Coordinates of C-alpha atoms and ligand atoms in Angstrom, one line a residue:
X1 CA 155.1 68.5 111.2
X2 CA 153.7 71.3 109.0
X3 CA 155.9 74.9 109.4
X4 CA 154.4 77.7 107.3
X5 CA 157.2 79.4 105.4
X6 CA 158.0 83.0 106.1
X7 CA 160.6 85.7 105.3
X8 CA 160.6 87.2 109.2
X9 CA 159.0 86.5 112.6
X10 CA 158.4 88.9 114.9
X11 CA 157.5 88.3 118.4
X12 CA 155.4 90.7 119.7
X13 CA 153.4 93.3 118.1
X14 CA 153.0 96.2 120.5
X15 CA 155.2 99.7 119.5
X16 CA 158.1 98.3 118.2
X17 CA 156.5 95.0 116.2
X18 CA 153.7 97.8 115.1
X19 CA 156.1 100.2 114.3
X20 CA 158.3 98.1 111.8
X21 CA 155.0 96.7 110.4
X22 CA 153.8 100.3 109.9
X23 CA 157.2 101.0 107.7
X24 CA 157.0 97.2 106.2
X25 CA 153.1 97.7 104.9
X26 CA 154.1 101.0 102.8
X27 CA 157.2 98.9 100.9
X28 CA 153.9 96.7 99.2
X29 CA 154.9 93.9 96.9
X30 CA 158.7 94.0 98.3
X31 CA 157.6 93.5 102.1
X32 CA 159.0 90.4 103.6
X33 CA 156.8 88.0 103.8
X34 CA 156.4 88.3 107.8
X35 CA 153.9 86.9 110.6
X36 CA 153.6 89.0 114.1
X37 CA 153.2 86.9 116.8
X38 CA 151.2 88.6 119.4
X39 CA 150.2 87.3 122.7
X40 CA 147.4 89.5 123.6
X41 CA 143.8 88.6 122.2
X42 CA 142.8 92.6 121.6
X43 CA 143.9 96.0 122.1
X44 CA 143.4 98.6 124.9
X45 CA 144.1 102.0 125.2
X46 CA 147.1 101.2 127.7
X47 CA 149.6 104.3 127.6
X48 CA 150.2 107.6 126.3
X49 CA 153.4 108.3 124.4
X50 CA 155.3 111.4 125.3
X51 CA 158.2 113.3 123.1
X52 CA 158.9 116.8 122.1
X53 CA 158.1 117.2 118.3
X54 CA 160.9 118.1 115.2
X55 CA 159.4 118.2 111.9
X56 CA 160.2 115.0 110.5
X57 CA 158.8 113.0 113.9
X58 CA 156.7 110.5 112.5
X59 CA 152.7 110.3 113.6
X60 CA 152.7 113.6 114.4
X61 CA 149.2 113.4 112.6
X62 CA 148.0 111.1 115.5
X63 CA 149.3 113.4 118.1
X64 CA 146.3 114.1 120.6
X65 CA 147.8 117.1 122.4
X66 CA 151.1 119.6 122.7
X67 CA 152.6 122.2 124.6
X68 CA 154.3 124.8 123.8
X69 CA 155.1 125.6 127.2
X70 CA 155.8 123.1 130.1
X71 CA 157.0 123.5 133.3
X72 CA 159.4 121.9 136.2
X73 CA 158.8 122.8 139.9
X74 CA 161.3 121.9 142.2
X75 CA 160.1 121.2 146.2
X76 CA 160.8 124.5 146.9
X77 CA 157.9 126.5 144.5
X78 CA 161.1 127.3 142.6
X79 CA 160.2 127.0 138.8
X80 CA 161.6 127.1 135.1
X81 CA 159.6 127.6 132.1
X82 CA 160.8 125.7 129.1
X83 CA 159.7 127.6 126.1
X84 CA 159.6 124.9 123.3
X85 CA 157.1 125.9 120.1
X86 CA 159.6 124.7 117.4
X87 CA 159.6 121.6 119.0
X88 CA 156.5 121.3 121.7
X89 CA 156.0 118.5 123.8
X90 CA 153.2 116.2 122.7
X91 CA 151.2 113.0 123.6
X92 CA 150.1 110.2 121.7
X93 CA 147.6 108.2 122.7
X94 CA 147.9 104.3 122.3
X95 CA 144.8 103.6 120.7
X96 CA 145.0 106.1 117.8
X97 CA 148.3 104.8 117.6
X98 CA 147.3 100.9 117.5
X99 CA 144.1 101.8 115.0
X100 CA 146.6 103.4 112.9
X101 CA 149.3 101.3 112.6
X102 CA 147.0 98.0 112.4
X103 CA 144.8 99.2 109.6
X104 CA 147.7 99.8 107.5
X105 CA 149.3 96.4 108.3
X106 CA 146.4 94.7 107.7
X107 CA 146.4 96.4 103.9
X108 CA 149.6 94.5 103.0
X109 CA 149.0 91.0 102.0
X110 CA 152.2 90.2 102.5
X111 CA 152.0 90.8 106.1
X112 CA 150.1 88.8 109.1
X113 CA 149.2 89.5 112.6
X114 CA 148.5 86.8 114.9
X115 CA 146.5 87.3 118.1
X116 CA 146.5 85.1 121.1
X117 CA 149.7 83.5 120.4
X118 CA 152.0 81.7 122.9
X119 CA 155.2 80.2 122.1
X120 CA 155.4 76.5 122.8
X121 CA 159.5 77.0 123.6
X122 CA 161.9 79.2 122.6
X123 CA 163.1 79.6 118.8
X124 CA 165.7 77.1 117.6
X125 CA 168.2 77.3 114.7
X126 CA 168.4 74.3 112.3
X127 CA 170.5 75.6 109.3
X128 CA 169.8 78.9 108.5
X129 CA 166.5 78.5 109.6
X130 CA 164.3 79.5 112.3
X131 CA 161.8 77.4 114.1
X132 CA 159.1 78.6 116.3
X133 CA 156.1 76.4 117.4
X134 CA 152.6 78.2 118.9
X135 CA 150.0 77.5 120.1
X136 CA 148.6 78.3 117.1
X137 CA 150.7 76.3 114.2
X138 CA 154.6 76.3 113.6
X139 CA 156.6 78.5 111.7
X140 CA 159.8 78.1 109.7
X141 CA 161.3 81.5 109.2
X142 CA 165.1 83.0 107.7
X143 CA 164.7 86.0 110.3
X144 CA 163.4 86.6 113.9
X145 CA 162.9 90.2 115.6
X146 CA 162.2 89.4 118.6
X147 CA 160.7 92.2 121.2
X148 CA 159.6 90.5 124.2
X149 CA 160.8 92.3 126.9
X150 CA 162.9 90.7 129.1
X151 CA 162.5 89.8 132.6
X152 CA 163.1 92.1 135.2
X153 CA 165.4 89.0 137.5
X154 CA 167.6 89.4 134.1
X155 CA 167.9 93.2 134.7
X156 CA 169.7 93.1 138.0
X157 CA 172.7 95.3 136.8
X158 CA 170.0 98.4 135.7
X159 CA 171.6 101.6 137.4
X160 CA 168.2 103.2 138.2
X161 CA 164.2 102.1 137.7
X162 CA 162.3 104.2 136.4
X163 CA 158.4 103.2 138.1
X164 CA 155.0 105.4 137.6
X165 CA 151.8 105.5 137.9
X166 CA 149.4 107.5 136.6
X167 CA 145.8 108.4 136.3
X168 CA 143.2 110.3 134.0
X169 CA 140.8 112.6 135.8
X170 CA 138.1 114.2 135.1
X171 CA 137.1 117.0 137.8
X172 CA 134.2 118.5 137.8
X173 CA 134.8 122.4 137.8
X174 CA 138.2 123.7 135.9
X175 CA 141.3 123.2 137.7
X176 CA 143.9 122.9 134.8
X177 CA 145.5 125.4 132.7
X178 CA 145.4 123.4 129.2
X179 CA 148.2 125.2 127.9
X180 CA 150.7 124.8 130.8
X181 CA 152.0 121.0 131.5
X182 CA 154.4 120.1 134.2
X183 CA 157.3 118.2 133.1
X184 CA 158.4 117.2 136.6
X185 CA 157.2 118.7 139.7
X186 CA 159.5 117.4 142.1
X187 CA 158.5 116.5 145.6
X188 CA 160.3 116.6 149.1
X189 CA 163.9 115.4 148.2
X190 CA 164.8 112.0 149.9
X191 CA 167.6 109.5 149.6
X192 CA 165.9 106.5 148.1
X193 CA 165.1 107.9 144.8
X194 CA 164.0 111.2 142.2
X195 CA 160.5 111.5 142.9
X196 CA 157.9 114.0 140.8
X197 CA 154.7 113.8 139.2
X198 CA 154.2 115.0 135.7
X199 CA 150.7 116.6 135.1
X200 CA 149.5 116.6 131.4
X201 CA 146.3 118.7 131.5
X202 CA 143.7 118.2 128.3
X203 CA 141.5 120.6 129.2
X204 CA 140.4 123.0 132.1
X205 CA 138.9 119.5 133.5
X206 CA 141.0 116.6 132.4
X207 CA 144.6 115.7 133.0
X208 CA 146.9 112.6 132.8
X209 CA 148.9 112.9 136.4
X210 CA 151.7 110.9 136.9
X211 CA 153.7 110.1 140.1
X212 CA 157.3 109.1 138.6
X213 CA 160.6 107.4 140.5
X214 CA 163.7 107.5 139.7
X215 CA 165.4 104.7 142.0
X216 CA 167.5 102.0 142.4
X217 CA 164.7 99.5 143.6
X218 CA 162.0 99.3 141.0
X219 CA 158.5 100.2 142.5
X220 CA 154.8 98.5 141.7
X221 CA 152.1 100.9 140.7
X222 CA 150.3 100.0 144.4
X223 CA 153.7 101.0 145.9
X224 CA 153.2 104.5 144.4
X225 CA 149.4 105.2 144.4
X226 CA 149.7 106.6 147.8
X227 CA 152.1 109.7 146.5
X228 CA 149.8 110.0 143.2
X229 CA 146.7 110.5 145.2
X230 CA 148.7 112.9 147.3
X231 CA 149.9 115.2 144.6
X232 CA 146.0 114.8 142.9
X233 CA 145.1 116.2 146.0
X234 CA 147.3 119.1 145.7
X235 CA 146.0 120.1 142.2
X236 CA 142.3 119.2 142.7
X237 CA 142.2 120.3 146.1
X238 CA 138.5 119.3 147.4
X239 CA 136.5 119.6 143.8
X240 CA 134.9 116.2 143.1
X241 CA 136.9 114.1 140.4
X242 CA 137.0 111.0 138.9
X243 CA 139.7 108.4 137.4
X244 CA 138.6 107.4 133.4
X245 CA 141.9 105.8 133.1
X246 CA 144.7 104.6 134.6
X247 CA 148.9 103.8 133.3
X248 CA 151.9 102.3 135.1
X249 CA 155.1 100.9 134.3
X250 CA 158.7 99.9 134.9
X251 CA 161.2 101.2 132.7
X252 CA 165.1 99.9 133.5
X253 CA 167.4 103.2 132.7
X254 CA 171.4 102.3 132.3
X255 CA 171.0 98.2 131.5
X256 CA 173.9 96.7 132.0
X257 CA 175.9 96.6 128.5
X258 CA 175.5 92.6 127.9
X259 CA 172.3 92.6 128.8
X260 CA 171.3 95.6 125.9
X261 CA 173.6 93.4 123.5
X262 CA 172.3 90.2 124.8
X263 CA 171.3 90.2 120.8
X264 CA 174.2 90.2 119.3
X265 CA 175.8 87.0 120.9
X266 CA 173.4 85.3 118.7
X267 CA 173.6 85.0 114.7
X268 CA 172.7 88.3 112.5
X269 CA 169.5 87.0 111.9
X270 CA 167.9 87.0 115.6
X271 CA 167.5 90.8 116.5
X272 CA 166.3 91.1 120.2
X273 CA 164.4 95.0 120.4
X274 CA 162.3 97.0 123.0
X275 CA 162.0 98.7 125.9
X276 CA 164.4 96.4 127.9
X277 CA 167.1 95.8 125.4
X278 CA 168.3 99.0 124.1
X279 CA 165.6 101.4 123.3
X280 CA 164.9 103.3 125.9
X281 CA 167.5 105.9 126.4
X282 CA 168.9 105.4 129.8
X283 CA 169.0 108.6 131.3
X284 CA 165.4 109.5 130.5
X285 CA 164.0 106.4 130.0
X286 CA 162.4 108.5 126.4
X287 CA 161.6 105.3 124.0
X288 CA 158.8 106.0 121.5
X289 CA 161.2 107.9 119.0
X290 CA 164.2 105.7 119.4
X291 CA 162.0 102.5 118.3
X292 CA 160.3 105.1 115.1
X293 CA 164.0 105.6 113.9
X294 CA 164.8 101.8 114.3
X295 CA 161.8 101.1 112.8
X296 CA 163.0 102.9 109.6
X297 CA 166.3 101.6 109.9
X298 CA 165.0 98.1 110.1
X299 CA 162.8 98.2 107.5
X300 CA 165.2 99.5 104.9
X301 CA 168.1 96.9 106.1
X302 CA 165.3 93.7 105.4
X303 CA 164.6 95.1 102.2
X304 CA 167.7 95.5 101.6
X305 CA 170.1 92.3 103.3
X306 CA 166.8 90.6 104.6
X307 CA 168.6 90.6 108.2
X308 CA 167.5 92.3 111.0
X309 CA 169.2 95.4 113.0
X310 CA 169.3 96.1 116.8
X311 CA 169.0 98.9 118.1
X312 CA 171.8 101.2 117.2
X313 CA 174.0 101.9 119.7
X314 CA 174.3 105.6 121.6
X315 CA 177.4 107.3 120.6
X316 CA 180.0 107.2 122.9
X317 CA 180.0 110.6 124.2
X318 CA 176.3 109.7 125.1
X319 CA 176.2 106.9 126.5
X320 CA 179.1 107.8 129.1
X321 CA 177.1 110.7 130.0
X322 CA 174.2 109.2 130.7
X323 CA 175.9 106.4 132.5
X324 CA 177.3 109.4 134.4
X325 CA 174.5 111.2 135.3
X326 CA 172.7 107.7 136.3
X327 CA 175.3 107.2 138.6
X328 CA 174.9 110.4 140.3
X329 CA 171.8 110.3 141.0
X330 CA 171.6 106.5 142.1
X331 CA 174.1 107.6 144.5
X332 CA 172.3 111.3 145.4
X333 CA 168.9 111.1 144.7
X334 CA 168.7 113.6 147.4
X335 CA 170.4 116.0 145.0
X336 CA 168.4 115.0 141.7
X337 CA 165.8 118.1 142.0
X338 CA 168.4 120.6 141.7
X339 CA 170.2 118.9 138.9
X340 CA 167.2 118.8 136.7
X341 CA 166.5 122.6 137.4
X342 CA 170.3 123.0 137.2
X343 CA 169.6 121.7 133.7
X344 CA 166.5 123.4 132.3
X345 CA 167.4 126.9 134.3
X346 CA 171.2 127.2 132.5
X347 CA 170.9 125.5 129.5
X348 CA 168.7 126.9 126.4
X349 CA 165.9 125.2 125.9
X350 CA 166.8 124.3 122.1
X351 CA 169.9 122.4 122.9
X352 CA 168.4 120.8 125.6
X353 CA 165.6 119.1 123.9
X354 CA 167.7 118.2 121.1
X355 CA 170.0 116.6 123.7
X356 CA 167.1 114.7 125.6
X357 CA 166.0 113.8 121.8
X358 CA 169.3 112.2 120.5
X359 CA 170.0 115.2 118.5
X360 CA 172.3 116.9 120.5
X361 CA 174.9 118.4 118.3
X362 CA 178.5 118.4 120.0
X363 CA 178.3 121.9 121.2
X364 CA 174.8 121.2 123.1
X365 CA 176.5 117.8 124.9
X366 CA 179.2 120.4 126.0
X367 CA 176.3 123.2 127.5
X368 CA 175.1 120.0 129.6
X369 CA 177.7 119.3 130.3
X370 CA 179.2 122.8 131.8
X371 CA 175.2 123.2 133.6
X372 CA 175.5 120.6 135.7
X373 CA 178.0 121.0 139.4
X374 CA 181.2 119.5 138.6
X375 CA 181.7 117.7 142.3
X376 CA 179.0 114.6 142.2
X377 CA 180.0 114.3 138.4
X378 CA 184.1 114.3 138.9
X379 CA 183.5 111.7 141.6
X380 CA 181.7 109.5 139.4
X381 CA 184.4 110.0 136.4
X382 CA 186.8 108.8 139.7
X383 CA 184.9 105.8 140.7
X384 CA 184.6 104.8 136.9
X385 CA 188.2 105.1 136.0
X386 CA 189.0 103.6 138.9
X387 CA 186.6 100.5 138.2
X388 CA 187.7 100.2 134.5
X389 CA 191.4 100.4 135.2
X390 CA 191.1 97.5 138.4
X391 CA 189.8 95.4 135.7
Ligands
LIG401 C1 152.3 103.2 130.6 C2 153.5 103.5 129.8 C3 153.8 104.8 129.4 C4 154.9 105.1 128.6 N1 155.1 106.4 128.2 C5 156.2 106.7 127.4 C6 156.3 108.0 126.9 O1 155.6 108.9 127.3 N2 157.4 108.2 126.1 C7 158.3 107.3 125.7 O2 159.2 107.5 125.0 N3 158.1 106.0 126.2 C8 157.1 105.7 127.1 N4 157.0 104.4 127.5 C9 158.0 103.4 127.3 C10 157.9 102.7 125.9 O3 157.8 103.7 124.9 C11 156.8 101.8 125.8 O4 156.9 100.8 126.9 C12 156.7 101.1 124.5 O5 155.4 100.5 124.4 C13 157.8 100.0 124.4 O6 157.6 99.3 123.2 P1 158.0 97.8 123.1 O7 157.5 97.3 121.7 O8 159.3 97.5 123.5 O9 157.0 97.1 124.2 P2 155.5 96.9 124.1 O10 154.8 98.0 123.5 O11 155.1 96.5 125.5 O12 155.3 95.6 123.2 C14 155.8 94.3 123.5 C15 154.7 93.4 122.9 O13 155.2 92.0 123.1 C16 154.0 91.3 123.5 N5 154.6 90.1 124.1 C17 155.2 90.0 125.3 N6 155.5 88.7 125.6 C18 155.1 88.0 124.5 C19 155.2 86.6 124.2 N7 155.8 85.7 125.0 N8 154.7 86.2 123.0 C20 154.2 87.1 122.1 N9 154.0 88.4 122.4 C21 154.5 88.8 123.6 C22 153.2 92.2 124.4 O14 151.9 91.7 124.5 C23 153.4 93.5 123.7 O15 152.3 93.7 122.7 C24 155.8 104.1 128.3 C25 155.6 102.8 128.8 C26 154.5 102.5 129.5 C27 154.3 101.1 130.0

């Protein structure tokens, strides 16, 4: 059999395979010599991309809209303005993003996308060599980045599911204020899960609206498409409107700690990335910027080891927070409403972004910390310690 002879494999080319390929075409001559195997034939413009801005984010080029004012709503009409022009909130749209990030990978010859691939069977070690037969040819590879996602009967341990749908309208007399988005606008509290729909307007016309859970069952977009067309209701009221796009997804917030690290059972050269092992941040389920700084990371460590990384792990400070707060509000989602005003009400709006950002200093974990009602979040430290020490 005939293996075509390559540096790294990576499975899967969508934000995270772009992403390293983006930061592996500008290295030139010294790229690995690497083959993305994608399974999809083409690209669409699937999702938006979400973060709040600092000056070194990359793509900020790309960016198609930002706020520098957003706002959260609880059920009540109570509200909280979030002030944020150092660091606005801004969307990305997927297909500038894909354009972008293809037409510089395709510039290094050094690097190859394949379209339409399926793997025959999973990758096998012989040596210190990777195998990996398509349907399209086999490979013989020293590295593997792997960033399939995994499936959701793997995930059962996931503390809370984060499910949404959303839809593009287009109305046809203003009804948006483009300046003002809605971060969460919370509806009725309940106590199956967080529920709120996020409303990024584009113009006096157009807006992305998004009805979001945050529950311990995951939810299918037709599961949710009955609340979204209630809270489009509530912002269009009877103008005339139509849908030019529609999003969903599943994100799993809190995976279960083997699961995330399920990579690093295997040898140093098999990194496992994405959305469902370790780069969404649990308690926001926030993932674009975590894969652009593993991206970097990544690229630098093949240049310079020719291994792989995973992602970096969350300090420890952050991760037992979010566990935490995950916990609380599986167990309350009633409450979860007035914890997120609780949060963007007493906490400035600097250190709070940098905290939902991953670049919370010690002093802004603290200010979370001392915003949030201590009696949910002691019983959670109680059930923990008491889980840890029965071990
Ligand atoms: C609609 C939507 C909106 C989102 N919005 C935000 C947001 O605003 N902010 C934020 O931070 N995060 C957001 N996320 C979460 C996260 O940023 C995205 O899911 C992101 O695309 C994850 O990157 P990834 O590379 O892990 O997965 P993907 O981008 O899904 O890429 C995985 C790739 O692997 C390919 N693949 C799968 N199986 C195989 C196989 N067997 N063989 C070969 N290829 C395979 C897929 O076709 C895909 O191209 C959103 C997610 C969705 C779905």
């Amino acid at each position: 059999m005939e293996f075509a002879d390559v540096d790294l494999i990576v499975i899967g080319a969508g934000c995270a395979g772009l992403s390293l390929g983006f930061n592996l075409a500008k290295m030139g001559n010294a790229a690995p010599r690497t083959v993305f195997l994608e399974q999809r034939s083409d690209y669409q413009n699937d999702r938006t991309w979400c973060f709040w801005g600092f000056p070194k984010t990359p793509f900020m080029e790309l960016v198609h809209n930002r706020w520098s004012t957003v706002k959260i709503n609880d059920s009540n009409k109570k509200s909280t303005l979030i002030h944020c022009e150092s660091s606005p909130y801004q969307l990305l749209v997927a297909s500038d993003f894909y354009e972008h990030t293809l037409a510089n990978i395709t510039q290094n010859k050094r690097l190859d996308l394949r379209m339409g691939i399926q793997l025959s069977s999973e990758p096998t070690l012989e040596g210190h060599d990777w195998l990996i037969h398509t349907n399209h040819g086999s490979f013989k590879t020293k590295a593997i980045i792997d960033t399939r996602p995994i499936s959701i009967n793997s995930m059962g341990n996931t503390k809370l599911w984060q499910s949404f749908v959303g839809y593009e309208i287009t109305c046809d007399q203003p009804v948006f204020d483009p300046n003002m988005a809605y971060l969460m606008d919370f509806c009725e509290p309940n106590d199956t899960f967080v529920g709120f729909t996020y409303v990024l307007p584009f113009s006096s016309k157009s807006a992305l609206l998004e009805f979001t859970s945050f529950g311990s069952q995951p939810y299918s977009k037709d599961d949710l498409l009955d609340q979204l067309e209630k809270t489009i209701s509530k912002y269009v009221g009877k103008r005339h409107f139509s849908v030019t796009r529609t999003e969903s997804g599943l994100i799993p917030m809190g995976l279960e700690s083997k699961i995330a690290a399920k990579g690093n059972k295997i040898p140093a050269s098999y990194a496992r990335v994405g959305v469902t092992t370790g780069s969404a941040r649990p308690a926001t389920g926030y993932t674009f910027q975590r894969i652009q700084i593993w991206a970097q990371k990544c690229a630098k460590e093949l240049q310079q080891t020719g291994l792989p990384i995973n992602h970096p792990p969350d300090s420890f400070l952050l991760s037992i927070m979010d566990d935490i707060f995950l916990n609380v509000l599986r167990n309350n989602p009633a409450i979860g409403s007035a914890l997120f005003m609780d949060l963007f009400s007493k906490v400035s709006h600097p250190r709070l972004i940098r905290f939902l950002s991953d670049q919370g200093s010690l002093l802004d974990h603290l200010a979370v910390i001392v915003a949030l009602p201590p009696a949910p979040f002691l019983k959670e430290v109680l059930q923990i310690l008491k889980q840890k020490l029965s071990r």
